[in-house]
Amino acid sequence: MENDLISIIIPIYNVEEYIEECLESIQKQTYTNIEVILVDDGSMDNSVAIAQRKFLDDDRFKLIHQENAGISVARNNGISNSKGKYIVFVDSDDWVSPDYIEYLYYLIKKYNVKLSTCAHQSLPRNSTPRIINDPQDYLISTKDYFRRLGDKELPFQLGVAPWGRMYERSLFKNIRYPDGKLFEDSATTYKLYLCAGTTAIGEDIKYLYFQNKDSIVQKEFSKTRFQFLESEKEMKEDLEKRYPEIKKSLSRRYQYALMNTLAHIVVSPNSEEFRKEQLQLKIKILDNFMNKLLDTKNSKKDLVGLITLRIGLPCYRIAFKVFKFFKNKK
C-alpha cells in the first residue's frame, strides 16, 4: 500500500481531563506516516501543558496557537498549517482505534476516491462500545448518502460530523469551516461530499465520540444553538437544488433537526426564555401531521415525538427525558 503523508488536525480547548487519552490513541496508530497538528484555541486549563509535556517529543506532533476563536477557525488553521495529501479530524476529548487512520486510508485506496468514512459510536464515557460482526465496506454516491441519511438507512450513526472521515486535501481548495459558528459540521461536510461525488464507507467502528458534561450539546440551552437549524436548512436547500428527487428524504432530515432542537429547549432549565421559539418549532414540526405519522421511514423515536408533541409540550418534554435516560443506560 502507498505511504502518503496524512495530517491529523486536533483543536484543543479546555479538555485537560481527556486530552492525554485522546493523544495516546493517535500516537499508537498503526499507520505511522502522519503529522499531528494540535491547534491550541486559547485554552485556559492544563490541556496544552499536558500535550507539550507528553507528546511534543514525538516529532510527528506539532503545536500551533491562536487566540480563542472557536473550533471552525481552529480547523481552518490546522488545514493551512498541514502538509499531508489527506486530512483527518479528531476532537480532543474523543478516542480512535489504533487502526483508525489505516482503515480510512485503505478505503480511499481500495475504491480510488477522495473521501472515506468509517462508523462511529456516540456513548457515555467509560461505557462499552459495540462490536460489529462482519462489517462491510462499499462505495456510495453523494446523492445516495444523503437520501439514506434522511431515510435513516445509514448504519451506525453515520451523519455529517467532520471527524470519522478522511479527505483528500484537494477537497478543501475552495471550502473552509464557517468562522465563528457552532455546529459547523452541517454547514461544511455536505459541501465536501458534493465536491467528492462519492465516498467509501466502512461499517467498522473506529471512532468513539464521548458524551461529556461540558460538550456544546449538553449545556444549558443558548440561542447560539439555533445555528444548528440554520446550517441544516442551508444543507437541505443546497442539496435539494442538486438532487430534487430526494427532497422528501432531505425534509425528513430537517424534521429531525427541528425536533432535536425543540427537545433540547424543553428540557433546559431556562426553557421559558424561549417560549416563542418553542411554539414556532411546534407548528413547523406538526405541519402535515398525518402524512408524517404514516411515513414508514420515520423511526419509532420520531413517531413517539410527533405523537407526544401533538398532545402538548409538557408531554414532549417527558418523552425526551425518558429517551435520554435509557440512552445513557446503554
PDB file of C-alpha atoms in Angstrom, residues 97 99-100 102-108 110-111 113 115-121 132-140 145 148 154-159 163-166 193 198-207:
ATOM      1  CA  SER A  97      -8.904   2.824  17.444  1.00  0.00           C
ATOM      2  CA  ASP A  99      -6.092   1.366  13.003  1.00  0.00           C
ATOM      3  CA  TYR A 100      -8.343   4.421  12.554  1.00  0.00           C
ATOM      4  CA  GLU A 102      -5.017   2.810   8.335  1.00  0.00           C
ATOM      5  CA  TYR A 103      -8.670   1.824   7.877  1.00  0.00           C
ATOM      6  CA  LEU A 104      -9.717   5.142   6.324  1.00  0.00           C
ATOM      7  CA  TYR A 105      -6.660   5.156   4.061  1.00  0.00           C
ATOM      8  CA  TYR A 106      -7.355   1.568   2.999  1.00  0.00           C
ATOM      9  CA  LEU A 107     -10.871   2.596   1.927  1.00  0.00           C
ATOM     10  CA  ILE A 108      -9.530   5.581  -0.043  1.00  0.00           C
ATOM     11  CA  LYS A 110      -9.427   0.387  -2.424  1.00  0.00           C
ATOM     12  CA  TYR A 111     -12.169   2.461  -4.050  1.00  0.00           C
ATOM     13  CA  VAL A 113     -11.978   8.012  -4.006  1.00  0.00           C
ATOM     14  CA  LEU A 115     -13.291  10.757   0.749  1.00  0.00           C
ATOM     15  CA  SER A 116     -13.755   7.788   3.069  1.00  0.00           C
ATOM     16  CA  THR A 117     -15.999   7.358   6.087  1.00  0.00           C
ATOM     17  CA  CYS A 118     -15.909   4.908   8.982  1.00  0.00           C
ATOM     18  CA  ALA A 119     -18.635   4.124  11.500  1.00  0.00           C
ATOM     19  CA  HIS A 120     -18.545   5.783  14.883  1.00  0.00           C
ATOM     20  CA  GLN A 121     -20.366   5.417  18.156  1.00  0.00           C
ATOM     21  CA  ILE A 132     -19.681  -5.034  14.692  1.00  0.00           C
ATOM     22  CA  ASN A 133     -19.874  -8.570  13.373  1.00  0.00           C
ATOM     23  CA  ASP A 134     -18.788  -8.932   9.754  1.00  0.00           C
ATOM     24  CA  PRO A 135     -18.511  -5.202   8.914  1.00  0.00           C
ATOM     25  CA  GLN A 136     -18.855  -4.397   5.221  1.00  0.00           C
ATOM     26  CA  ASP A 137     -17.335  -1.668   3.078  1.00  0.00           C
ATOM     27  CA  TYR A 138     -18.715  -0.236  -0.145  1.00  0.00           C
ATOM     28  CA  LEU A 139     -18.865   2.752  -2.484  1.00  0.00           C
ATOM     29  CA  ILE A 140     -21.795   5.160  -2.340  1.00  0.00           C
ATOM     30  CA  TYR A 145     -25.602   9.052   1.033  1.00  0.00           C
ATOM     31  CA  ARG A 148     -30.085   7.277   3.141  1.00  0.00           C
ATOM     32  CA  LEU A 154     -27.161   4.666   7.061  1.00  0.00           C
ATOM     33  CA  PRO A 155     -25.551   2.276   9.561  1.00  0.00           C
ATOM     34  CA  PHE A 156     -24.032   3.015  12.949  1.00  0.00           C
ATOM     35  CA  GLN A 157     -24.796   6.708  13.488  1.00  0.00           C
ATOM     36  CA  LEU A 158     -23.216   7.992  10.278  1.00  0.00           C
ATOM     37  CA  GLY A 159     -24.058  11.646   9.719  1.00  0.00           C
ATOM     38  CA  TRP A 163     -14.363  13.505  12.188  1.00  0.00           C
ATOM     39  CA  GLY A 164     -14.641   9.839  11.252  1.00  0.00           C
ATOM     40  CA  ARG A 165     -13.585  10.673   7.688  1.00  0.00           C
ATOM     41  CA  MET A 166     -10.503  11.059   5.559  1.00  0.00           C
ATOM     42  CA  TYR A 193     -19.328  15.304  -0.128  1.00  0.00           C
ATOM     43  CA  THR A 198     -18.654   9.539  -3.969  1.00  0.00           C
ATOM     44  CA  THR A 199     -17.441   8.177  -0.654  1.00  0.00           C
ATOM     45  CA  ALA A 200     -16.178   4.811   0.513  1.00  0.00           C
ATOM     46  CA  ILE A 201     -17.956   3.646   3.640  1.00  0.00           C
ATOM     47  CA  GLY A 202     -16.558   1.189   6.143  1.00  0.00           C
ATOM     48  CA  GLU A 203     -19.009  -0.156   8.710  1.00  0.00           C
ATOM     49  CA  ASP A 204     -16.420  -0.957  11.357  1.00  0.00           C
ATOM     50  CA  ILE A 205     -16.493   1.413  14.349  1.00  0.00           C
ATOM     51  CA  LYS A 206     -13.135   3.177  14.577  1.00  0.00           C
ATOM     52  CA  TYR A 207     -14.131   6.428  16.290  1.00  0.00           C
TER      53      TYR A 207
END
